[in-house]
């Protein structure tokens, strides 16, 4: 019996690995997820505002959600001082990345990925049949973006879409806003997708929403993830801000009811409690400073990072991760980012960070470089 073949791009598109628990793996190792501290996820470890749970309890589950997410978009409009028409909400920012690829890429188009970075950019573009062009930051520069090199790559490849994570995952490197605005101004035929999932964790770093609001360019789409800073990963919630024609286009390819009622209510409650966000991010910044100092006392140097997660060079990231997992601790093996000698560690609460440092200190033979 003949099997109907899918589009060729589906067979060749790369699979994407992510952090967080692999529950099948934990079961094989005899580990209870409740007993493992997860340093591989880079969301706010202090959890959501208490008002979020209160809001969830009031949602009728037998009623369809607002397909336009109007209340949440109005709140975001006020928060960012941009018109409602310039905002679209998604089932996590990852869905919005896929919608962007669906709306703007076709076979043969070029998509530039500024890496090493989040794998969903390449996967979404590849599934649409786009040709992937990569520019990778170098270890010698601390994985910082080199603006002139990227500008040269943009000029040579003339991509239809360019993906820039700022601050970047997994490196934590931040690119100045004026650099991104200059790229966009010099390459008006390219849609720049600026993923700011981690911007809230970088104090003082301005958002590309400022450029969109100022309308100095019309080819920047800003992605934001409420699953990270507001700690709503279990509900999946993100949004994008951009010029009206781009937002309208994404709305045309968006599935109906793509954001459930619980996520919308949680987003509204979290957005309304900015004091919780400020307090937890300040505590997280302090915890990161203490964690990095503790690692340095153990002879391990973290790469510079604008956010609460950072790279640690360990020789063999996969082996280092396995060793830690046996001690009930999980970090992110960075082989899928093209960095097999590194792990990514996301800062957690002080007592939890102390447990990681204690394991590294008490069992040094388990974590020698391979």
mmCIF file of C-alpha atoms in Angstrom:
data_model
loop_
_atom_site.group_PDB
_atom_site.id
_atom_site.type_symbol
_atom_site.label_atom_id
_atom_site.label_comp_id
_atom_site.label_asym_id
_atom_site.label_seq_id
_atom_site.Cartn_x
_atom_site.Cartn_y
_atom_site.Cartn_z
ATOM 1 C CA UNK A 1 0.000 0.000 0.000
ATOM 2 C CA UNK A 2 1.499 3.339 -1.049
ATOM 3 C CA UNK A 3 2.215 5.926 1.635
ATOM 4 C CA UNK A 4 1.428 9.539 0.776
ATOM 5 C CA UNK A 5 4.654 11.477 1.143
ATOM 6 C CA UNK A 6 4.733 14.812 3.004
ATOM 7 C CA UNK A 7 6.340 17.939 1.637
ATOM 8 C CA UNK A 8 10.113 17.426 1.191
ATOM 9 C CA UNK A 9 10.936 20.211 3.635
ATOM 10 C CA UNK A 10 9.319 18.233 6.452
ATOM 11 C CA UNK A 11 11.705 15.333 5.909
ATOM 12 C CA UNK A 12 14.801 17.551 5.936
ATOM 13 C CA UNK A 13 13.938 20.130 8.597
ATOM 14 C CA UNK A 14 16.050 19.766 11.752
ATOM 15 C CA UNK A 15 14.518 18.527 14.969
ATOM 16 C CA UNK A 16 14.832 20.894 17.917
ATOM 17 C CA UNK A 17 15.929 19.998 21.427
ATOM 18 C CA UNK A 18 14.855 22.059 24.405
ATOM 19 C CA UNK A 19 15.551 22.315 28.101
ATOM 20 C CA UNK A 20 13.161 21.206 30.865
ATOM 21 C CA UNK A 21 12.485 17.652 31.952
ATOM 22 C CA UNK A 22 12.441 14.640 29.692
ATOM 23 C CA UNK A 23 10.015 12.628 31.787
ATOM 24 C CA UNK A 24 10.830 9.386 29.993
ATOM 25 C CA UNK A 25 14.510 9.868 30.831
ATOM 26 C CA UNK A 26 13.751 10.558 34.489
ATOM 27 C CA UNK A 27 11.611 7.432 34.662
ATOM 28 C CA UNK A 28 14.421 5.318 33.192
ATOM 29 C CA UNK A 29 16.815 6.694 35.801
ATOM 30 C CA UNK A 30 14.353 6.103 38.631
ATOM 31 C CA UNK A 31 14.110 9.831 39.417
ATOM 32 C CA UNK A 32 11.007 11.625 40.630
ATOM 33 C CA UNK A 33 10.648 15.011 38.857
ATOM 34 C CA UNK A 34 9.715 16.579 42.206
ATOM 35 C CA UNK A 35 13.151 15.597 43.546
ATOM 36 C CA UNK A 36 15.177 17.129 40.684
ATOM 37 C CA UNK A 37 16.192 20.783 40.572
ATOM 38 C CA UNK A 38 15.983 22.024 37.014
ATOM 39 C CA UNK A 39 18.660 24.567 36.084
ATOM 40 C CA UNK A 40 18.002 23.899 32.393
ATOM 41 C CA UNK A 41 14.906 26.104 32.185
ATOM 42 C CA UNK A 42 15.528 29.829 32.078
ATOM 43 C CA UNK A 43 12.232 31.255 33.341
ATOM 44 C CA UNK A 44 11.653 33.169 36.582
ATOM 45 C CA UNK A 45 12.327 30.621 39.390
ATOM 46 C CA UNK A 46 10.317 32.623 41.922
ATOM 47 C CA UNK A 47 7.100 31.722 40.146
ATOM 48 C CA UNK A 48 4.123 33.824 39.054
ATOM 49 C CA UNK A 49 2.344 36.508 41.009
ATOM 50 C CA UNK A 50 -0.065 35.089 43.645
ATOM 51 C CA UNK A 51 -2.834 36.954 41.845
ATOM 52 C CA UNK A 52 -2.451 34.600 38.885
ATOM 53 C CA UNK A 53 -3.837 31.603 40.779
ATOM 54 C CA UNK A 54 -6.693 33.723 42.061
ATOM 55 C CA UNK A 55 -7.540 34.777 38.508
ATOM 56 C CA UNK A 56 -7.456 31.200 37.214
ATOM 57 C CA UNK A 57 -10.041 30.109 39.770
ATOM 58 C CA UNK A 58 -12.613 32.482 38.287
ATOM 59 C CA UNK A 59 -12.485 31.251 34.667
ATOM 60 C CA UNK A 60 -15.509 29.274 33.364
ATOM 61 C CA UNK A 61 -14.113 26.238 31.576
ATOM 62 C CA UNK A 62 -17.245 25.610 29.515
ATOM 63 C CA UNK A 63 -16.930 28.891 27.619
ATOM 64 C CA UNK A 64 -14.810 29.531 24.539
ATOM 65 C CA UNK A 65 -11.998 32.032 25.056
ATOM 66 C CA UNK A 66 -11.899 35.393 23.319
ATOM 67 C CA UNK A 67 -10.307 34.503 19.981
ATOM 68 C CA UNK A 68 -8.940 38.061 19.664
ATOM 69 C CA UNK A 69 -7.508 38.210 23.230
ATOM 70 C CA UNK A 70 -8.913 41.720 23.358
ATOM 71 C CA UNK A 71 -8.667 42.361 27.113
ATOM 72 C CA UNK A 72 -5.059 41.188 27.236
ATOM 73 C CA UNK A 73 -4.122 43.135 24.117
ATOM 74 C CA UNK A 74 -5.670 46.287 25.611
ATOM 75 C CA UNK A 75 -3.632 45.800 28.778
ATOM 76 C CA UNK A 76 -0.477 45.259 26.722
ATOM 77 C CA UNK A 77 -1.344 48.309 24.657
ATOM 78 C CA UNK A 78 -1.430 50.434 27.791
ATOM 79 C CA UNK A 79 1.722 48.793 29.166
ATOM 80 C CA UNK A 80 3.746 49.490 26.006
ATOM 81 C CA UNK A 81 1.960 52.623 24.797
ATOM 82 C CA UNK A 82 1.273 51.158 21.362
ATOM 83 C CA UNK A 83 -2.100 50.727 19.587
ATOM 84 C CA UNK A 84 -3.997 47.474 20.111
ATOM 85 C CA UNK A 85 -3.784 46.882 16.355
ATOM 86 C CA UNK A 86 -0.021 46.488 16.671
ATOM 87 C CA UNK A 87 -0.258 43.541 19.093
ATOM 88 C CA UNK A 88 -0.981 39.865 18.532
ATOM 89 C CA UNK A 89 -1.052 37.181 21.259
ATOM 90 C CA UNK A 90 0.053 33.589 20.801
ATOM 91 C CA UNK A 91 0.285 30.187 22.443
ATOM 92 C CA UNK A 92 3.789 31.072 23.569
ATOM 93 C CA UNK A 93 6.072 33.196 21.426
ATOM 94 C CA UNK A 94 7.135 29.976 19.667
ATOM 95 C CA UNK A 95 3.737 29.818 17.958
ATOM 96 C CA UNK A 96 4.222 33.365 16.708
ATOM 97 C CA UNK A 97 7.617 32.424 15.268
ATOM 98 C CA UNK A 98 5.959 29.616 13.322
ATOM 99 C CA UNK A 99 3.195 31.942 12.120
ATOM 100 C CA UNK A 100 5.838 34.394 10.921
ATOM 101 C CA UNK A 101 7.572 31.681 8.922
ATOM 102 C CA UNK A 102 4.223 30.534 7.513
ATOM 103 C CA UNK A 103 3.273 34.057 6.488
ATOM 104 C CA UNK A 104 6.568 35.338 5.110
ATOM 105 C CA UNK A 105 8.707 32.448 3.880
ATOM 106 C CA UNK A 106 8.361 30.206 0.862
ATOM 107 C CA UNK A 107 10.681 27.661 -0.812
ATOM 108 C CA UNK A 108 13.887 29.269 -1.982
ATOM 109 C CA UNK A 109 13.721 32.311 0.311
ATOM 110 C CA UNK A 110 16.728 32.927 2.528
ATOM 111 C CA UNK A 111 16.382 33.143 6.311
ATOM 112 C CA UNK A 112 19.292 34.457 8.372
ATOM 113 C CA UNK A 113 19.760 33.029 11.860
ATOM 114 C CA UNK A 114 22.127 34.910 14.156
ATOM 115 C CA UNK A 115 23.545 32.222 16.396
ATOM 116 C CA UNK A 116 24.337 30.100 18.219
ATOM 117 C CA UNK A 117 20.731 30.403 19.296
ATOM 118 C CA UNK A 118 17.246 28.978 19.846
ATOM 119 C CA UNK A 119 16.620 26.158 17.381
ATOM 120 C CA UNK A 120 13.002 26.989 16.569
ATOM 121 C CA UNK A 121 14.028 29.831 14.241
ATOM 122 C CA UNK A 122 15.827 27.470 11.894
ATOM 123 C CA UNK A 123 13.233 24.736 12.215
ATOM 124 C CA UNK A 124 10.259 26.985 11.442
ATOM 125 C CA UNK A 125 12.046 28.509 8.439
ATOM 126 C CA UNK A 126 13.249 25.140 7.147
ATOM 127 C CA UNK A 127 9.756 23.654 7.327
ATOM 128 C CA UNK A 128 8.643 26.362 4.896
ATOM 129 C CA UNK A 129 11.408 25.325 2.504
ATOM 130 C CA UNK A 130 13.604 28.359 3.161
ATOM 131 C CA UNK A 131 17.367 28.241 2.705
ATOM 132 C CA UNK A 132 19.038 28.794 6.087
ATOM 133 C CA UNK A 133 21.953 31.217 6.282
ATOM 134 C CA UNK A 134 23.828 31.139 9.595
ATOM 135 C CA UNK A 135 26.036 33.704 11.261
ATOM 136 C CA UNK A 136 27.595 32.457 14.500
ATOM 137 C CA UNK A 137 29.268 34.479 17.226
ATOM 138 C CA UNK A 138 32.711 33.325 18.280
ATOM 139 C CA UNK A 139 34.048 32.109 21.604
ATOM 140 C CA UNK A 140 36.939 34.565 21.266
ATOM 141 C CA UNK A 141 34.539 37.504 21.563
ATOM 142 C CA UNK A 142 32.615 35.980 24.458
ATOM 143 C CA UNK A 143 29.906 35.071 21.932
ATOM 144 C CA UNK A 144 29.084 38.748 21.435
ATOM 145 C CA UNK A 145 27.530 39.753 18.110
ATOM 146 C CA UNK A 146 29.927 41.521 15.743
ATOM 147 C CA UNK A 147 27.743 44.187 14.072
ATOM 148 C CA UNK A 148 29.855 44.718 10.956
ATOM 149 C CA UNK A 149 30.123 40.980 10.275
ATOM 150 C CA UNK A 150 26.353 40.580 10.547
ATOM 151 C CA UNK A 151 25.825 43.650 8.351
ATOM 152 C CA UNK A 152 28.091 42.101 5.728
ATOM 153 C CA UNK A 153 26.157 38.825 5.881
ATOM 154 C CA UNK A 154 22.870 40.687 5.481
ATOM 155 C CA UNK A 155 24.211 42.544 2.452
ATOM 156 C CA UNK A 156 25.512 39.377 0.828
ATOM 157 C CA UNK A 157 22.591 37.024 1.462
ATOM 158 C CA UNK A 158 19.683 39.516 1.357
ATOM 159 C CA UNK A 159 17.416 37.324 3.505
ATOM 160 C CA UNK A 160 13.655 37.571 3.445
ATOM 161 C CA UNK A 161 13.590 37.108 7.248
ATOM 162 C CA UNK A 162 16.351 37.526 9.856
ATOM 163 C CA UNK A 163 16.048 36.092 13.375
ATOM 164 C CA UNK A 164 17.813 37.840 16.252
ATOM 165 C CA UNK A 165 17.371 36.716 19.864
ATOM 166 C CA UNK A 166 18.209 39.651 22.151
ATOM 167 C CA UNK A 167 19.495 38.930 24.742
ATOM 168 C CA UNK A 168 20.528 35.710 23.117
ATOM 169 C CA UNK A 169 19.760 32.170 24.219
ATOM 170 C CA UNK A 170 21.983 30.335 25.247
ATOM 171 C CA UNK A 171 24.853 32.844 25.447
ATOM 172 C CA UNK A 172 23.155 35.717 27.268
ATOM 173 C CA UNK A 173 24.891 38.190 24.932
ATOM 174 C CA UNK A 174 23.005 41.432 24.270
ATOM 175 C CA UNK A 175 23.090 43.463 21.045
ATOM 176 C CA UNK A 176 22.630 47.255 21.324
ATOM 177 C CA UNK A 177 19.275 48.445 20.049
ATOM 178 C CA UNK A 178 20.895 51.002 17.744
ATOM 179 C CA UNK A 179 22.728 48.172 15.983
ATOM 180 C CA UNK A 180 19.508 46.264 15.294
ATOM 181 C CA UNK A 181 17.773 49.449 14.129
ATOM 182 C CA UNK A 182 20.682 50.162 11.760
ATOM 183 C CA UNK A 183 20.491 46.646 10.282
ATOM 184 C CA UNK A 184 16.756 47.100 9.692
ATOM 185 C CA UNK A 185 17.189 50.552 8.180
ATOM 186 C CA UNK A 186 19.859 49.333 5.769
ATOM 187 C CA UNK A 187 17.927 46.198 4.740
ATOM 188 C CA UNK A 188 14.349 47.267 4.119
ATOM 189 C CA UNK A 189 13.543 44.090 2.192
ATOM 190 C CA UNK A 190 14.214 41.933 5.242
ATOM 191 C CA UNK A 191 11.779 41.301 8.094
ATOM 192 C CA UNK A 192 13.758 41.396 11.362
ATOM 193 C CA UNK A 193 12.253 39.148 14.019
ATOM 194 C CA UNK A 194 13.683 40.357 17.330
ATOM 195 C CA UNK A 195 12.980 37.798 20.046
ATOM 196 C CA UNK A 196 13.033 39.535 23.427
ATOM 197 C CA UNK A 197 11.926 36.566 25.531
ATOM 198 C CA UNK A 198 14.666 37.361 28.068
ATOM 199 C CA UNK A 199 14.879 41.143 27.874
ATOM 200 C CA UNK A 200 13.220 41.664 31.265
ATOM 201 C CA UNK A 201 16.129 39.767 32.860
ATOM 202 C CA UNK A 202 18.615 42.335 31.501
ATOM 203 C CA UNK A 203 18.258 45.513 33.585
ATOM 204 C CA UNK A 204 18.487 48.699 31.561
ATOM 205 C CA UNK A 205 18.473 47.111 28.110
ATOM 206 C CA UNK A 206 15.936 48.957 25.903
ATOM 207 C CA UNK A 207 13.319 47.118 23.878
ATOM 208 C CA UNK A 208 13.013 47.185 20.103
ATOM 209 C CA UNK A 209 9.394 48.163 20.771
ATOM 210 C CA UNK A 210 10.837 51.681 21.019
ATOM 211 C CA UNK A 211 11.822 51.490 17.340
ATOM 212 C CA UNK A 212 8.420 50.092 16.353
ATOM 213 C CA UNK A 213 6.667 52.795 18.357
ATOM 214 C CA UNK A 214 8.800 55.494 16.777
ATOM 215 C CA UNK A 215 8.053 54.142 13.287
ATOM 216 C CA UNK A 216 11.603 54.892 12.153
ATOM 217 C CA UNK A 217 11.542 51.517 10.365
ATOM 218 C CA UNK A 218 8.631 49.282 9.381
ATOM 219 C CA UNK A 219 10.378 45.901 9.154
ATOM 220 C CA UNK A 220 10.902 44.941 12.810
ATOM 221 C CA UNK A 221 8.643 42.452 14.609
ATOM 222 C CA UNK A 222 9.260 42.156 18.359
ATOM 223 C CA UNK A 223 8.493 38.862 20.121
ATOM 224 C CA UNK A 224 7.877 38.721 23.878
ATOM 225 C CA UNK A 225 7.337 35.650 26.047
ATOM 226 C CA UNK A 226 5.289 35.867 29.224
ATOM 227 C CA UNK A 227 6.288 32.296 30.047
ATOM 228 C CA UNK A 228 9.782 33.507 31.062
ATOM 229 C CA UNK A 229 9.686 36.690 33.144
ATOM 230 C CA UNK A 230 6.131 36.161 34.430
ATOM 231 C CA UNK A 231 6.735 32.401 35.009
ATOM 232 C CA UNK A 232 3.751 31.132 32.994
ATOM 233 C CA UNK A 233 5.506 28.304 31.133
ATOM 234 C CA UNK A 234 2.810 25.770 31.965
ATOM 235 C CA UNK A 235 0.155 27.924 30.322
ATOM 236 C CA UNK A 236 2.111 28.993 27.185
ATOM 237 C CA UNK A 237 1.685 32.685 26.514
ATOM 238 C CA UNK A 238 3.512 35.209 24.358
ATOM 239 C CA UNK A 239 2.851 38.188 22.140
ATOM 240 C CA UNK A 240 4.340 40.181 19.288
ATOM 241 C CA UNK A 241 4.421 43.909 18.630
ATOM 242 C CA UNK A 242 5.014 45.274 15.155
ATOM 243 C CA UNK A 243 3.699 47.442 12.326
ATOM 244 C CA UNK A 244 -0.016 47.033 11.645
ATOM 245 C CA UNK A 245 0.427 45.365 8.203
ATOM 246 C CA UNK A 246 2.657 42.647 9.724
ATOM 247 C CA UNK A 247 0.384 42.032 12.719
ATOM 248 C CA UNK A 248 -2.636 41.863 10.410
ATOM 249 C CA UNK A 249 -0.865 39.312 8.245
ATOM 250 C CA UNK A 250 -0.042 37.099 11.225
ATOM 251 C CA UNK A 251 -3.699 37.287 12.313
ATOM 252 C CA UNK A 252 -4.744 35.884 8.932
ATOM 253 C CA UNK A 253 -2.742 32.669 9.451
ATOM 254 C CA UNK A 254 -3.411 32.294 13.193
ATOM 255 C CA UNK A 255 -5.570 29.343 14.292
ATOM 256 C CA UNK A 256 -8.875 30.246 15.892
ATOM 257 C CA UNK A 257 -8.893 30.251 19.712
ATOM 258 C CA UNK A 258 -5.117 29.781 19.769
ATOM 259 C CA UNK A 259 -4.802 31.196 23.309
ATOM 260 C CA UNK A 260 -6.908 29.490 25.947
ATOM 261 C CA UNK A 261 -8.947 31.352 28.549
ATOM 262 C CA UNK A 262 -6.700 30.384 31.459
ATOM 263 C CA UNK A 263 -3.614 31.757 29.726
ATOM 264 C CA UNK A 264 -5.390 35.022 28.896
ATOM 265 C CA UNK A 265 -6.536 35.471 32.487
ATOM 266 C CA UNK A 266 -3.084 34.638 33.831
ATOM 267 C CA UNK A 267 -1.497 37.153 31.484
ATOM 268 C CA UNK A 268 -3.823 39.906 32.638
ATOM 269 C CA UNK A 269 -3.202 39.163 36.312
ATOM 270 C CA UNK A 270 0.564 38.915 35.898
ATOM 271 C CA UNK A 271 0.755 42.122 33.902
ATOM 272 C CA UNK A 272 -1.190 43.962 36.591
ATOM 273 C CA UNK A 273 1.282 42.973 39.333
ATOM 274 C CA UNK A 274 4.458 44.715 38.236
ATOM 275 C CA UNK A 275 5.725 44.931 41.815
ATOM 276 C CA UNK A 276 6.011 41.120 41.956
ATOM 277 C CA UNK A 277 7.986 41.158 38.728
ATOM 278 C CA UNK A 278 10.359 43.889 39.938
ATOM 279 C CA UNK A 279 10.971 42.216 43.296
ATOM 280 C CA UNK A 280 11.622 38.756 41.892
ATOM 281 C CA UNK A 281 13.894 39.992 39.112
ATOM 282 C CA UNK A 282 15.939 42.008 41.622
ATOM 283 C CA UNK A 283 16.270 38.938 43.838
ATOM 284 C CA UNK A 284 17.240 36.846 40.825
ATOM 285 C CA UNK A 285 19.960 39.318 39.808
ATOM 286 C CA UNK A 286 21.448 39.114 43.304
ATOM 287 C CA UNK A 287 21.241 35.313 43.281
ATOM 288 C CA UNK A 288 23.079 35.188 39.945
ATOM 289 C CA UNK A 289 25.938 37.276 41.334
ATOM 290 C CA UNK A 290 26.268 34.915 44.289
ATOM 291 C CA UNK A 291 26.067 31.796 42.096
ATOM 292 C CA UNK A 292 28.776 32.982 39.702
ATOM 293 C CA UNK A 293 31.010 33.928 42.640
ATOM 294 C CA UNK A 294 30.500 30.447 44.066
ATOM 295 C CA UNK A 295 31.420 28.818 40.772
ATOM 296 C CA UNK A 296 34.558 30.939 40.552
ATOM 297 C CA UNK A 297 35.606 29.771 44.017
ATOM 298 C CA UNK A 298 35.389 26.245 42.620
ATOM 299 C CA UNK A 299 37.577 27.204 39.671
ATOM 300 C CA UNK A 300 34.778 27.454 37.095
ATOM 301 C CA UNK A 301 34.337 30.660 35.101
ATOM 302 C CA UNK A 302 30.979 31.592 33.636
ATOM 303 C CA UNK A 303 30.909 33.434 30.326
ATOM 304 C CA UNK A 304 29.674 37.035 30.567
ATOM 305 C CA UNK A 305 25.890 37.257 30.281
ATOM 306 C CA UNK A 306 23.378 40.111 30.459
ATOM 307 C CA UNK A 307 20.730 37.802 31.919
ATOM 308 C CA UNK A 308 20.317 35.229 34.682
ATOM 309 C CA UNK A 309 21.529 32.255 32.622
ATOM 310 C CA UNK A 310 25.036 31.749 31.319
ATOM 311 C CA UNK A 311 27.376 29.339 29.589
ATOM 312 C CA UNK A 312 29.889 27.222 31.467
ATOM 313 C CA UNK A 313 32.654 25.457 29.580
ATOM 314 C CA UNK A 314 32.998 21.922 30.972
ATOM 315 C CA UNK A 315 34.712 19.891 28.229
ATOM 316 C CA UNK A 316 31.803 17.529 27.535
ATOM 317 C CA UNK A 317 28.421 19.048 28.184
ATOM 318 C CA UNK A 318 26.452 15.817 27.793
ATOM 319 C CA UNK A 319 28.631 13.926 30.282
ATOM 320 C CA UNK A 320 28.574 16.820 32.749
ATOM 321 C CA UNK A 321 24.785 16.941 32.526
ATOM 322 C CA UNK A 322 24.465 13.182 33.125
ATOM 323 C CA UNK A 323 26.722 13.388 36.167
ATOM 324 C CA UNK A 324 24.700 16.197 37.692
ATOM 325 C CA UNK A 325 21.434 14.421 36.982
ATOM 326 C CA UNK A 326 22.584 11.513 39.141
ATOM 327 C CA UNK A 327 22.751 14.046 41.968
ATOM 328 C CA UNK A 328 19.214 15.286 41.282
ATOM 329 C CA UNK A 329 20.300 18.394 39.369
ATOM 330 C CA UNK A 330 19.693 19.178 35.702
ATOM 331 C CA UNK A 331 21.489 21.665 33.454
ATOM 332 C CA UNK A 332 21.193 22.296 29.719
ATOM 333 C CA UNK A 333 23.591 20.377 27.504
ATOM 334 C CA UNK A 334 24.423 22.829 24.693
ATOM 335 C CA UNK A 335 25.333 20.340 21.947
ATOM 336 C CA UNK A 336 22.103 21.191 20.114
ATOM 337 C CA UNK A 337 23.314 24.800 19.906
ATOM 338 C CA UNK A 338 26.538 23.605 18.287
ATOM 339 C CA UNK A 339 28.399 24.011 21.611
ATOM 340 C CA UNK A 340 29.094 20.464 22.848
ATOM 341 C CA UNK A 341 31.764 21.585 25.326
ATOM 342 C CA UNK A 342 29.301 23.799 27.214
ATOM 343 C CA UNK A 343 26.302 23.651 29.509
ATOM 344 C CA UNK A 344 23.822 26.445 30.127
ATOM 345 C CA UNK A 345 22.932 27.120 33.744
ATOM 346 C CA UNK A 346 19.944 29.249 34.711
ATOM 347 C CA UNK A 347 20.065 30.844 38.145
ATOM 348 C CA UNK A 348 17.491 29.592 40.636
ATOM 349 C CA UNK A 349 16.645 30.603 44.213
ATOM 350 C CA UNK A 350 19.603 31.016 46.603
ATOM 351 C CA UNK A 351 19.066 27.775 48.541
ATOM 352 C CA UNK A 352 18.745 25.844 45.279
ATOM 353 C CA UNK A 353 21.886 27.433 43.860
ATOM 354 C CA UNK A 354 23.694 26.421 47.032
ATOM 355 C CA UNK A 355 22.693 22.805 46.395
ATOM 356 C CA UNK A 356 24.298 22.945 42.944
ATOM 357 C CA UNK A 357 27.523 24.416 44.342
ATOM 358 C CA UNK A 358 27.572 21.830 47.114
ATOM 359 C CA UNK A 359 27.306 18.965 44.622
ATOM 360 C CA UNK A 360 30.149 20.345 42.523
ATOM 361 C CA UNK A 361 32.316 20.820 45.591
ATOM 362 C CA UNK A 362 31.511 17.528 47.333
ATOM 363 C CA UNK A 363 31.927 15.316 44.256
ATOM 364 C CA UNK A 364 34.645 16.914 42.103
ATOM 365 C CA UNK A 365 35.625 13.536 40.664
ATOM 366 C CA UNK A 366 32.215 13.313 38.999
ATOM 367 C CA UNK A 367 32.667 16.586 37.138
ATOM 368 C CA UNK A 368 36.218 16.489 35.825
ATOM 369 C CA UNK A 369 36.570 17.761 32.286
ATOM 370 C CA UNK A 370 36.504 14.949 29.780
#
